[in-house]
mmCIF file of N, CA, C and O in Angstrom:
data_model
loop_
_atom_site.group_PDB
_atom_site.id
_atom_site.type_symbol
_atom_site.label_atom_id
_atom_site.label_comp_id
_atom_site.label_asym_id
_atom_site.label_seq_id
_atom_site.Cartn_x
_atom_site.Cartn_y
_atom_site.Cartn_z
ATOM 1 N N ILE A 1 -18.535 -10.065 -73.876
ATOM 2 C CA ILE A 1 -18.305 -11.080 -74.890
ATOM 3 C C ILE A 1 -18.751 -10.495 -76.219
ATOM 4 O O ILE A 1 -19.874 -9.998 -76.343
ATOM 5 N N ILE A 2 -17.863 -10.563 -77.192
ATOM 6 C CA ILE A 2 -18.177 -10.096 -78.540
ATOM 7 C C ILE A 2 -17.875 -11.244 -79.496
ATOM 8 O O ILE A 2 -16.744 -11.711 -79.594
ATOM 9 N N GLY A 3 -18.883 -11.694 -80.185
ATOM 10 C CA GLY A 3 -18.696 -12.693 -81.222
ATOM 11 C C GLY A 3 -18.805 -12.017 -82.574
ATOM 12 O O GLY A 3 -19.582 -11.077 -82.744
ATOM 13 N N CYS A 4 -18.013 -12.475 -83.508
ATOM 14 C CA CYS A 4 -18.052 -11.919 -84.858
ATOM 15 C C CYS A 4 -18.268 -13.056 -85.844
ATOM 16 O O CYS A 4 -17.574 -14.074 -85.779
ATOM 17 N N ASP A 5 -19.214 -12.879 -86.752
ATOM 18 C CA ASP A 5 -19.519 -13.917 -87.725
ATOM 19 C C ASP A 5 -19.981 -13.271 -89.022
ATOM 20 O O ASP A 5 -20.603 -12.204 -88.996
ATOM 21 N N ILE A 6 -19.688 -13.922 -90.133
ATOM 22 C CA ILE A 6 -20.135 -13.401 -91.429
ATOM 23 C C ILE A 6 -21.571 -13.810 -91.739
ATOM 24 O O ILE A 6 -22.175 -13.270 -92.655
ATOM 25 N N ASP A 7 -22.125 -14.742 -90.985
ATOM 26 C CA ASP A 7 -23.487 -15.219 -91.220
ATOM 27 C C ASP A 7 -24.496 -14.193 -90.687
ATOM 28 O O ASP A 7 -24.582 -13.975 -89.478
ATOM 29 N N PRO A 8 -25.273 -13.573 -91.559
ATOM 30 C CA PRO A 8 -26.218 -12.546 -91.104
ATOM 31 C C PRO A 8 -27.289 -13.085 -90.160
ATOM 32 O O PRO A 8 -27.878 -12.329 -89.393
ATOM 33 N N HIS A 9 -27.536 -14.385 -90.189
ATOM 34 C CA HIS A 9 -28.528 -14.971 -89.285
ATOM 35 C C HIS A 9 -28.107 -14.868 -87.818
ATOM 36 O O HIS A 9 -28.951 -14.925 -86.923
ATOM 37 N N CYS A 10 -26.830 -14.702 -87.573
ATOM 38 C CA CYS A 10 -26.366 -14.555 -86.191
ATOM 39 C C CYS A 10 -26.906 -13.279 -85.551
ATOM 40 O O CYS A 10 -26.987 -13.184 -84.325
ATOM 41 N N ALA A 11 -27.299 -12.321 -86.358
ATOM 42 C CA ALA A 11 -27.886 -11.078 -85.829
ATOM 43 C C ALA A 11 -29.252 -11.339 -85.208
ATOM 44 O O ALA A 11 -29.743 -10.530 -84.418
ATOM 45 N N ASP A 12 -29.855 -12.469 -85.544
ATOM 46 C CA ASP A 12 -31.180 -12.801 -85.019
ATOM 47 C C ASP A 12 -31.121 -13.395 -83.608
ATOM 48 O O ASP A 12 -32.157 -13.578 -82.977
ATOM 49 N N ILE A 13 -29.924 -13.694 -83.130
ATOM 50 C CA ILE A 13 -29.781 -14.279 -81.801
ATOM 51 C C ILE A 13 -29.976 -13.189 -80.750
ATOM 52 O O ILE A 13 -29.364 -12.129 -80.822
ATOM 53 N N ASN A 14 -30.827 -13.460 -79.802
ATOM 54 C CA ASN A 14 -31.081 -12.511 -78.711
ATOM 55 C C ASN A 14 -30.398 -13.008 -77.446
ATOM 56 O O ASN A 14 -30.593 -14.161 -77.050
ATOM 57 N N PHE A 15 -29.612 -12.155 -76.839
ATOM 58 C CA PHE A 15 -28.910 -12.503 -75.611
ATOM 59 C C PHE A 15 -29.582 -11.822 -74.432
ATOM 60 O O PHE A 15 -29.965 -10.653 -74.517
ATOM 61 N N GLU A 16 -29.710 -12.544 -73.338
ATOM 62 C CA GLU A 16 -30.318 -11.978 -72.133
ATOM 63 C C GLU A 16 -29.410 -10.959 -71.462
ATOM 64 O O GLU A 16 -29.883 -10.043 -70.800
ATOM 65 N N ASP A 17 -28.123 -11.117 -71.627
ATOM 66 C CA ASP A 17 -27.145 -10.230 -70.987
ATOM 67 C C ASP A 17 -26.717 -9.155 -71.982
ATOM 68 O O ASP A 17 -26.246 -9.460 -73.081
ATOM 69 N N SER A 18 -26.845 -7.910 -71.626
ATOM 70 C CA SER A 18 -26.523 -6.804 -72.535
ATOM 71 C C SER A 18 -25.023 -6.672 -72.791
ATOM 72 O O SER A 18 -24.614 -5.902 -73.655
ATOM 73 N N ARG A 19 -24.211 -7.420 -72.072
ATOM 74 C CA ARG A 19 -22.758 -7.377 -72.285
ATOM 75 C C ARG A 19 -22.310 -8.325 -73.391
ATOM 76 O O ARG A 19 -21.129 -8.385 -73.714
ATOM 77 N N ILE A 20 -23.239 -9.065 -73.984
ATOM 78 C CA ILE A 20 -22.930 -9.998 -75.066
ATOM 79 C C ILE A 20 -23.382 -9.378 -76.379
ATOM 80 O O ILE A 20 -24.517 -8.929 -76.504
ATOM 81 N N HIS A 21 -22.470 -9.359 -77.353
ATOM 82 C CA HIS A 21 -22.759 -8.725 -78.644
ATOM 83 C C HIS A 21 -22.414 -9.678 -79.789
ATOM 84 O O HIS A 21 -21.401 -10.367 -79.741
ATOM 85 N N ALA A 22 -23.247 -9.672 -80.816
ATOM 86 C CA ALA A 22 -22.961 -10.394 -82.056
ATOM 87 C C ALA A 22 -22.644 -9.348 -83.122
ATOM 88 O O ALA A 22 -23.493 -8.540 -83.492
ATOM 89 N N LEU A 23 -21.420 -9.360 -83.569
ATOM 90 C CA LEU A 23 -20.952 -8.432 -84.594
ATOM 91 C C LEU A 23 -20.990 -9.173 -85.929
ATOM 92 O O LEU A 23 -20.349 -10.211 -86.077
ATOM 93 N N ILE A 24 -21.743 -8.657 -86.877
ATOM 94 C CA ILE A 24 -21.891 -9.321 -88.172
ATOM 95 C C ILE A 24 -20.948 -8.675 -89.170
ATOM 96 O O ILE A 24 -20.966 -7.461 -89.369
ATOM 97 N N GLY A 25 -20.090 -9.498 -89.782
ATOM 98 C CA GLY A 25 -19.160 -9.009 -90.785
ATOM 99 C C GLY A 25 -17.875 -9.794 -90.767
ATOM 100 O O GLY A 25 -17.641 -10.631 -89.898
ATOM 101 N N ASP A 26 -17.044 -9.519 -91.717
ATOM 102 C CA ASP A 26 -15.718 -10.128 -91.836
ATOM 103 C C ASP A 26 -14.771 -9.370 -90.919
ATOM 104 O O ASP A 26 -14.594 -8.158 -91.073
ATOM 105 N N ILE A 27 -14.150 -10.046 -89.984
ATOM 106 C CA ILE A 27 -13.288 -9.377 -89.010
ATOM 107 C C ILE A 27 -12.081 -8.725 -89.680
ATOM 108 O O ILE A 27 -11.457 -7.840 -89.108
ATOM 109 N N ASN A 28 -11.765 -9.112 -90.889
ATOM 110 C CA ASN A 28 -10.650 -8.500 -91.604
ATOM 111 C C ASN A 28 -11.069 -7.268 -92.407
ATOM 112 O O ASN A 28 -10.242 -6.650 -93.056
ATOM 113 N N ASP A 29 -12.346 -6.923 -92.357
ATOM 114 C CA ASP A 29 -12.857 -5.740 -93.036
ATOM 115 C C ASP A 29 -12.752 -4.534 -92.097
ATOM 116 O O ASP A 29 -13.076 -4.630 -90.910
ATOM 117 N N GLN A 30 -12.304 -3.408 -92.607
ATOM 118 C CA GLN A 30 -12.099 -2.215 -91.779
ATOM 119 C C GLN A 30 -13.386 -1.727 -91.110
ATOM 120 O O GLN A 30 -13.348 -1.249 -89.974
ATOM 121 N N ASN A 31 -14.512 -1.848 -91.792
ATOM 122 C CA ASN A 31 -15.784 -1.433 -91.187
ATOM 123 C C ASN A 31 -16.121 -2.298 -89.978
ATOM 124 O O ASN A 31 -16.583 -1.789 -88.952
ATOM 125 N N THR A 32 -15.890 -3.586 -90.092
ATOM 126 C CA THR A 32 -16.147 -4.499 -88.971
ATOM 127 C C THR A 32 -15.199 -4.200 -87.825
ATOM 128 O O THR A 32 -15.612 -4.173 -86.661
ATOM 129 N N LEU A 33 -13.937 -3.955 -88.146
ATOM 130 C CA LEU A 33 -12.970 -3.622 -87.099
ATOM 131 C C LEU A 33 -13.335 -2.321 -86.390
ATOM 132 O O LEU A 33 -13.183 -2.204 -85.168
ATOM 133 N N SER A 34 -13.838 -1.357 -87.125
ATOM 134 C CA SER A 34 -14.275 -0.096 -86.515
ATOM 135 C C SER A 34 -15.432 -0.333 -85.558
ATOM 136 O O SER A 34 -15.482 0.241 -84.466
ATOM 137 N N ARG A 35 -16.361 -1.195 -85.954
ATOM 138 C CA ARG A 35 -17.493 -1.504 -85.074
ATOM 139 C C ARG A 35 -17.014 -2.266 -83.837
ATOM 140 O O ARG A 35 -17.519 -2.047 -82.734
ATOM 141 N N LEU A 36 -16.011 -3.128 -84.010
ATOM 142 C CA LEU A 36 -15.414 -3.824 -82.866
ATOM 143 C C LEU A 36 -14.800 -2.820 -81.901
ATOM 144 O O LEU A 36 -15.015 -2.891 -80.687
ATOM 145 N N ASP A 37 -14.056 -1.873 -82.444
ATOM 146 C CA ASP A 37 -13.406 -0.859 -81.608
ATOM 147 C C ASP A 37 -14.421 -0.007 -80.847
ATOM 148 O O ASP A 37 -14.117 0.480 -79.757
ATOM 149 N N SER A 38 -15.606 0.152 -81.397
ATOM 150 C CA SER A 38 -16.629 0.926 -80.685
ATOM 151 C C SER A 38 -17.209 0.144 -79.503
ATOM 152 O O SER A 38 -17.788 0.740 -78.601
ATOM 153 N N LEU A 39 -17.026 -1.172 -79.509
ATOM 154 C CA LEU A 39 -17.532 -2.004 -78.414
ATOM 155 C C LEU A 39 -16.491 -2.259 -77.330
ATOM 156 O O LEU A 39 -16.842 -2.495 -76.173
ATOM 157 N N ALA A 40 -15.212 -2.249 -77.697
ATOM 158 C CA ALA A 40 -14.156 -2.574 -76.720
ATOM 159 C C ALA A 40 -12.849 -1.909 -77.125
ATOM 160 O O ALA A 40 -12.477 -1.930 -78.293
ATOM 161 N N THR A 41 -12.169 -1.347 -76.143
ATOM 162 C CA THR A 41 -10.870 -0.726 -76.415
ATOM 163 C C THR A 41 -9.737 -1.740 -76.390
ATOM 164 O O THR A 41 -8.713 -1.547 -77.025
ATOM 165 N N SER A 42 -9.907 -2.815 -75.634
ATOM 166 C CA SER A 42 -8.935 -3.914 -75.648
ATOM 167 C C SER A 42 -9.684 -5.210 -75.360
ATOM 168 O O SER A 42 -10.795 -5.194 -74.830
ATOM 169 N N LEU A 43 -9.059 -6.315 -75.719
ATOM 170 C CA LEU A 43 -9.691 -7.626 -75.571
ATOM 171 C C LEU A 43 -8.811 -8.521 -74.705
ATOM 172 O O LEU A 43 -7.595 -8.566 -74.886
ATOM 173 N N ASP A 44 -9.422 -9.241 -73.776
ATOM 174 C CA ASP A 44 -8.670 -10.124 -72.884
ATOM 175 C C ASP A 44 -8.410 -11.496 -73.497
ATOM 176 O O ASP A 44 -7.378 -12.104 -73.250
ATOM 177 N N ILE A 45 -9.359 -11.973 -74.266
ATOM 178 C CA ILE A 45 -9.225 -13.277 -74.923
ATOM 179 C C ILE A 45 -9.718 -13.128 -76.353
ATOM 180 O O ILE A 45 -10.807 -12.599 -76.593
ATOM 181 N N ILE A 46 -8.917 -13.595 -77.290
ATOM 182 C CA ILE A 46 -9.324 -13.621 -78.699
ATOM 183 C C ILE A 46 -9.235 -15.073 -79.153
ATOM 184 O O ILE A 46 -8.198 -15.722 -78.997
ATOM 185 N N ILE A 47 -10.329 -15.572 -79.712
ATOM 186 C CA ILE A 47 -10.353 -16.931 -80.262
ATOM 187 C C ILE A 47 -10.677 -16.811 -81.738
ATOM 188 O O ILE A 47 -11.757 -16.370 -82.119
ATOM 189 N N ASP A 48 -9.721 -17.196 -82.570
ATOM 190 C CA ASP A 48 -9.902 -17.181 -84.025
ATOM 191 C C ASP A 48 -10.389 -18.564 -84.444
ATOM 192 O O ASP A 48 -9.646 -19.537 -84.389
ATOM 193 N N ASP A 49 -11.646 -18.639 -84.842
ATOM 194 C CA ASP A 49 -12.221 -19.876 -85.376
ATOM 195 C C ASP A 49 -12.918 -19.530 -86.680
ATOM 196 O O ASP A 49 -14.065 -19.857 -86.902
ATOM 197 N N GLY A 50 -12.193 -18.806 -87.524
ATOM 198 C CA GLY A 50 -12.769 -18.289 -88.757
ATOM 199 C C GLY A 50 -12.687 -19.247 -89.921
ATOM 200 O O GLY A 50 -12.968 -20.439 -89.798
ATOM 201 N N SER A 51 -12.230 -18.743 -91.043
ATOM 202 C CA SER A 51 -12.255 -19.503 -92.296
ATOM 203 C C SER A 51 -11.237 -20.630 -92.348
ATOM 204 O O SER A 51 -11.346 -21.519 -93.157
ATOM 205 N N HIS A 52 -10.234 -20.575 -91.507
ATOM 206 C CA HIS A 52 -9.118 -21.531 -91.472
ATOM 207 C C HIS A 52 -8.180 -21.386 -92.674
ATOM 208 O O HIS A 52 -7.253 -22.176 -92.835
ATOM 209 N N GLN A 53 -8.430 -20.390 -93.538
ATOM 210 C CA GLN A 53 -7.533 -20.101 -94.644
ATOM 211 C C GLN A 53 -6.295 -19.393 -94.089
ATOM 212 O O GLN A 53 -6.420 -18.465 -93.287
ATOM 213 N N SER A 54 -5.116 -19.834 -94.512
ATOM 214 C CA SER A 54 -3.878 -19.271 -93.972
ATOM 215 C C SER A 54 -3.822 -17.756 -94.082
ATOM 216 O O SER A 54 -3.460 -17.074 -93.122
ATOM 217 N N ASN A 55 -4.194 -17.217 -95.237
ATOM 218 C CA ASN A 55 -4.112 -15.757 -95.392
ATOM 219 C C ASN A 55 -5.074 -15.033 -94.462
ATOM 220 O O ASN A 55 -4.765 -13.967 -93.937
ATOM 221 N N ASP A 56 -6.251 -15.605 -94.203
ATOM 222 C CA ASP A 56 -7.194 -14.989 -93.269
ATOM 223 C C ASP A 56 -6.675 -15.055 -91.837
ATOM 224 O O ASP A 56 -6.839 -14.100 -91.067
ATOM 225 N N ILE A 57 -6.063 -16.165 -91.461
ATOM 226 C CA ILE A 57 -5.530 -16.328 -90.112
ATOM 227 C C ILE A 57 -4.446 -15.290 -89.846
ATOM 228 O O ILE A 57 -4.449 -14.625 -88.801
ATOM 229 N N VAL A 58 -3.535 -15.131 -90.791
ATOM 230 C CA VAL A 58 -2.434 -14.172 -90.625
ATOM 231 C C VAL A 58 -2.978 -12.748 -90.580
ATOM 232 O O VAL A 58 -2.602 -11.948 -89.720
ATOM 233 N N LYS A 59 -3.882 -12.419 -91.497
ATOM 234 C CA LYS A 59 -4.436 -11.067 -91.534
ATOM 235 C C LYS A 59 -5.199 -10.757 -90.243
ATOM 236 O O LYS A 59 -5.054 -9.669 -89.676
ATOM 237 N N SER A 60 -5.987 -11.711 -89.767
ATOM 238 C CA SER A 60 -6.717 -11.510 -88.509
ATOM 239 C C SER A 60 -5.758 -11.277 -87.354
ATOM 240 O O SER A 60 -5.979 -10.398 -86.515
ATOM 241 N N PHE A 61 -4.695 -12.068 -87.303
ATOM 242 C CA PHE A 61 -3.719 -11.911 -86.223
ATOM 243 C C PHE A 61 -3.081 -10.515 -86.264
ATOM 244 O O PHE A 61 -2.973 -9.853 -85.233
ATOM 245 N N ILE A 62 -2.694 -10.090 -87.445
ATOM 246 C CA ILE A 62 -2.062 -8.770 -87.584
ATOM 247 C C ILE A 62 -3.036 -7.666 -87.166
ATOM 248 O O ILE A 62 -2.633 -6.688 -86.529
ATOM 249 N N GLN A 63 -4.314 -7.830 -87.491
ATOM 250 C CA GLN A 63 -5.317 -6.824 -87.147
ATOM 251 C C GLN A 63 -5.692 -6.858 -85.662
ATOM 252 O O GLN A 63 -5.899 -5.813 -85.048
ATOM 253 N N LEU A 64 -5.805 -8.070 -85.087
ATOM 254 C CA LEU A 64 -6.367 -8.206 -83.752
ATOM 255 C C LEU A 64 -5.339 -8.231 -82.625
ATOM 256 O O LEU A 64 -5.635 -7.799 -81.513
ATOM 257 N N PHE A 65 -4.156 -8.733 -82.884
ATOM 258 C CA PHE A 65 -3.171 -8.848 -81.802
ATOM 259 C C PHE A 65 -2.879 -7.508 -81.122
ATOM 260 O O PHE A 65 -2.776 -7.468 -79.888
ATOM 261 N N PRO A 66 -2.777 -6.405 -81.853
ATOM 262 C CA PRO A 66 -2.575 -5.115 -81.172
ATOM 263 C C PRO A 66 -3.737 -4.719 -80.258
ATOM 264 O O PRO A 66 -3.569 -3.887 -79.369
ATOM 265 N N ARG A 67 -4.899 -5.318 -80.431
ATOM 266 C CA ARG A 67 -6.061 -5.017 -79.599
ATOM 267 C C ARG A 67 -6.111 -5.894 -78.347
ATOM 268 O O ARG A 67 -6.983 -5.732 -77.499
ATOM 269 N N LEU A 68 -5.193 -6.844 -78.240
ATOM 270 C CA LEU A 68 -5.151 -7.767 -77.109
ATOM 271 C C LEU A 68 -4.561 -7.075 -75.891
ATOM 272 O O LEU A 68 -3.546 -6.380 -75.983
ATOM 273 N N SER A 69 -5.192 -7.251 -74.732
ATOM 274 C CA SER A 69 -4.665 -6.658 -73.506
ATOM 275 C C SER A 69 -3.309 -7.274 -73.159
ATOM 276 O O SER A 69 -2.958 -8.353 -73.645
ATOM 277 N N GLU A 70 -2.551 -6.576 -72.330
ATOM 278 C CA GLU A 70 -1.172 -6.986 -72.037
ATOM 279 C C GLU A 70 -1.068 -8.423 -71.532
ATOM 280 O O GLU A 70 -0.157 -9.153 -71.910
ATOM 281 N N ASP A 71 -1.971 -8.861 -70.707
ATOM 282 C CA ASP A 71 -1.951 -10.228 -70.186
ATOM 283 C C ASP A 71 -2.956 -11.122 -70.905
ATOM 284 O O ASP A 71 -3.369 -12.150 -70.378
ATOM 285 N N GLY A 72 -3.350 -10.726 -72.113
ATOM 286 C CA GLY A 72 -4.389 -11.443 -72.841
ATOM 287 C C GLY A 72 -3.910 -12.747 -73.449
ATOM 288 O O GLY A 72 -2.720 -13.068 -73.472
ATOM 289 N N ILE A 73 -4.873 -13.487 -73.951
ATOM 290 C CA ILE A 73 -4.616 -14.787 -74.578
ATOM 291 C C ILE A 73 -5.185 -14.759 -75.993
ATOM 292 O O ILE A 73 -6.328 -14.346 -76.200
ATOM 293 N N TYR A 74 -4.381 -15.200 -76.952
ATOM 294 C CA TYR A 74 -4.807 -15.269 -78.350
ATOM 295 C C TYR A 74 -4.763 -16.740 -78.761
ATOM 296 O O TYR A 74 -3.707 -17.372 -78.715
ATOM 297 N N LEU A 75 -5.904 -17.291 -79.149
ATOM 298 C CA LEU A 75 -6.008 -18.688 -79.560
ATOM 299 C C LEU A 75 -6.445 -18.773 -81.014
ATOM 300 O O LEU A 75 -7.289 -17.991 -81.454
ATOM 301 N N ILE A 76 -5.878 -19.736 -81.723
ATOM 302 C CA ILE A 76 -6.290 -19.981 -83.107
ATOM 303 C C ILE A 76 -6.690 -21.441 -83.214
ATOM 304 O O ILE A 76 -5.879 -22.339 -82.973
ATOM 305 N N GLU A 77 -7.950 -21.651 -83.549
ATOM 306 C CA GLU A 77 -8.444 -23.015 -83.695
ATOM 307 C C GLU A 77 -8.127 -23.541 -85.087
ATOM 308 O O GLU A 77 -8.046 -22.792 -86.044
ATOM 309 N N ASP A 78 -7.954 -24.844 -85.164
ATOM 310 C CA ASP A 78 -7.776 -25.550 -86.432
ATOM 311 C C ASP A 78 -6.574 -25.063 -87.230
ATOM 312 O O ASP A 78 -6.597 -25.016 -88.458
ATOM 313 N N LEU A 79 -5.505 -24.709 -86.541
ATOM 314 C CA LEU A 79 -4.289 -24.247 -87.210
ATOM 315 C C LEU A 79 -3.651 -25.346 -88.051
ATOM 316 O O LEU A 79 -2.871 -25.066 -88.955
ATOM 317 N N HIS A 80 -4.039 -26.582 -87.791
ATOM 318 C CA HIS A 80 -3.520 -27.688 -88.606
ATOM 319 C C HIS A 80 -3.910 -27.548 -90.081
ATOM 320 O O HIS A 80 -3.255 -28.110 -90.951
ATOM 321 N N CYS A 81 -4.948 -26.756 -90.363
ATOM 322 C CA CYS A 81 -5.347 -26.529 -91.754
ATOM 323 C C CYS A 81 -4.235 -25.847 -92.549
ATOM 324 O O CYS A 81 -4.233 -25.906 -93.780
ATOM 325 N N SER A 82 -3.290 -25.226 -91.859
ATOM 326 C CA SER A 82 -2.163 -24.582 -92.533
ATOM 327 C C SER A 82 -1.313 -25.575 -93.312
ATOM 328 O O SER A 82 -0.539 -25.183 -94.179
ATOM 329 N N TYR A 83 -1.433 -26.830 -92.985
ATOM 330 C CA TYR A 83 -0.673 -27.857 -93.684
ATOM 331 C C TYR A 83 -1.411 -28.389 -94.908
ATOM 332 O O TYR A 83 -0.888 -29.244 -95.614
ATOM 333 N N TRP A 84 -2.606 -27.929 -95.154
ATOM 334 C CA TRP A 84 -3.422 -28.419 -96.261
ATOM 335 C C TRP A 84 -3.465 -27.387 -97.383
ATOM 336 O O TRP A 84 -3.741 -26.212 -97.166
ATOM 337 N N GLN A 85 -3.215 -27.828 -98.606
ATOM 338 C CA GLN A 85 -3.183 -26.922 -99.750
ATOM 339 C C GLN A 85 -4.522 -26.238 -100.000
ATOM 340 O O GLN A 85 -4.557 -25.069 -100.374
ATOM 341 N N ASN A 86 -5.626 -26.946 -99.785
ATOM 342 C CA ASN A 86 -6.933 -26.336 -100.070
ATOM 343 C C ASN A 86 -7.319 -25.268 -99.034
ATOM 344 O O ASN A 86 -8.340 -24.608 -99.179
ATOM 345 N N PHE A 87 -6.478 -25.064 -98.012
ATOM 346 C CA PHE A 87 -6.672 -23.978 -97.054
ATOM 347 C C PHE A 87 -5.559 -22.939 -97.170
ATOM 348 O O PHE A 87 -5.296 -22.179 -96.244
ATOM 349 N N GLY A 88 -4.900 -22.915 -98.314
ATOM 350 C CA GLY A 88 -3.869 -21.912 -98.558
ATOM 351 C C GLY A 88 -2.551 -22.213 -97.880
ATOM 352 O O GLY A 88 -1.791 -21.308 -97.571
ATOM 353 N N GLY A 89 -2.277 -23.467 -97.674
ATOM 354 C CA GLY A 89 -1.032 -23.852 -97.013
ATOM 355 C C GLY A 89 -0.410 -25.063 -97.688
ATOM 356 O O GLY A 89 -0.543 -25.272 -98.882
ATOM 357 N N GLY A 90 0.245 -25.848 -96.901
ATOM 358 C CA GLY A 90 0.925 -27.040 -97.368
ATOM 359 C C GLY A 90 2.087 -27.314 -96.429
ATOM 360 O O GLY A 90 2.561 -26.416 -95.717
ATOM 361 N N LEU A 91 2.527 -28.541 -96.412
ATOM 362 C CA LEU A 91 3.561 -28.946 -95.467
ATOM 363 C C LEU A 91 4.805 -28.072 -95.556
ATOM 364 O O LEU A 91 5.383 -27.688 -94.543
ATOM 365 N N TYR A 92 5.217 -27.720 -96.759
ATOM 366 C CA TYR A 92 6.444 -26.925 -96.937
ATOM 367 C C TYR A 92 6.166 -25.518 -97.474
ATOM 368 O O TYR A 92 7.087 -24.853 -97.934
ATOM 369 N N ASP A 93 4.922 -25.084 -97.389
ATOM 370 C CA ASP A 93 4.548 -23.772 -97.913
ATOM 371 C C ASP A 93 5.015 -22.678 -96.949
ATOM 372 O O ASP A 93 4.543 -22.583 -95.820
ATOM 373 N N HIS A 94 5.916 -21.840 -97.413
ATOM 374 C CA HIS A 94 6.465 -20.782 -96.561
ATOM 375 C C HIS A 94 5.479 -19.639 -96.329
ATOM 376 O O HIS A 94 5.727 -18.768 -95.498
ATOM 377 N N THR A 95 4.340 -19.632 -97.049
ATOM 378 C CA THR A 95 3.353 -18.578 -96.853
ATOM 379 C C THR A 95 2.179 -19.037 -95.978
ATOM 380 O O THR A 95 1.234 -18.278 -95.780
ATOM 381 N N SER A 96 2.233 -20.258 -95.445
ATOM 382 C CA SER A 96 1.151 -20.745 -94.625
ATOM 383 C C SER A 96 1.128 -20.030 -93.278
ATOM 384 O O SER A 96 2.122 -19.419 -92.850
ATOM 385 N N ALA A 97 0.003 -20.108 -92.598
ATOM 386 C CA ALA A 97 -0.123 -19.474 -91.284
ATOM 387 C C ALA A 97 0.850 -20.088 -90.291
ATOM 388 O O ALA A 97 1.467 -19.376 -89.489
ATOM 389 N N ILE A 98 1.042 -21.391 -90.351
ATOM 390 C CA ILE A 98 1.951 -22.034 -89.395
ATOM 391 C C ILE A 98 3.377 -21.553 -89.620
ATOM 392 O O ILE A 98 4.124 -21.339 -88.659
ATOM 393 N N SER A 99 3.774 -21.338 -90.862
ATOM 394 C CA SER A 99 5.094 -20.796 -91.146
ATOM 395 C C SER A 99 5.220 -19.371 -90.631
ATOM 396 O O SER A 99 6.268 -18.981 -90.110
ATOM 397 N N PHE A 100 4.172 -18.591 -90.766
ATOM 398 C CA PHE A 100 4.162 -17.228 -90.242
ATOM 399 C C PHE A 100 4.442 -17.222 -88.738
ATOM 400 O O PHE A 100 5.258 -16.451 -88.247
ATOM 401 N N PHE A 101 3.784 -18.112 -88.012
ATOM 402 C CA PHE A 101 3.963 -18.137 -86.557
ATOM 403 C C PHE A 101 5.280 -18.750 -86.123
ATOM 404 O O PHE A 101 5.799 -18.417 -85.062
ATOM 405 N N LYS A 102 5.833 -19.628 -86.944
ATOM 406 C CA LYS A 102 7.155 -20.185 -86.621
ATOM 407 C C LYS A 102 8.200 -19.090 -86.666
ATOM 408 O O LYS A 102 9.115 -19.006 -85.919
#
């Protein structure tokens, strides 16, 4: 299990199982992605529960989907935010994350 968060306080969490890792950083940053790649060559399940900003959702998908195993599952939480202007979307916005996936 690899969790990624921009909150540096997440580094203070201690896990009893050595197979659980907290990766601190923006998953869309190349340095963070490099550190992710050092922990896993492919991922079975990816859950995007990040900023909910349309541009971040699309960028994360483009970066992470190639790392998904062949039978893997990619989930995006709160995709309804793509319909809200303050999250970089809107009902008819062709650049929203929901439009990207359509």
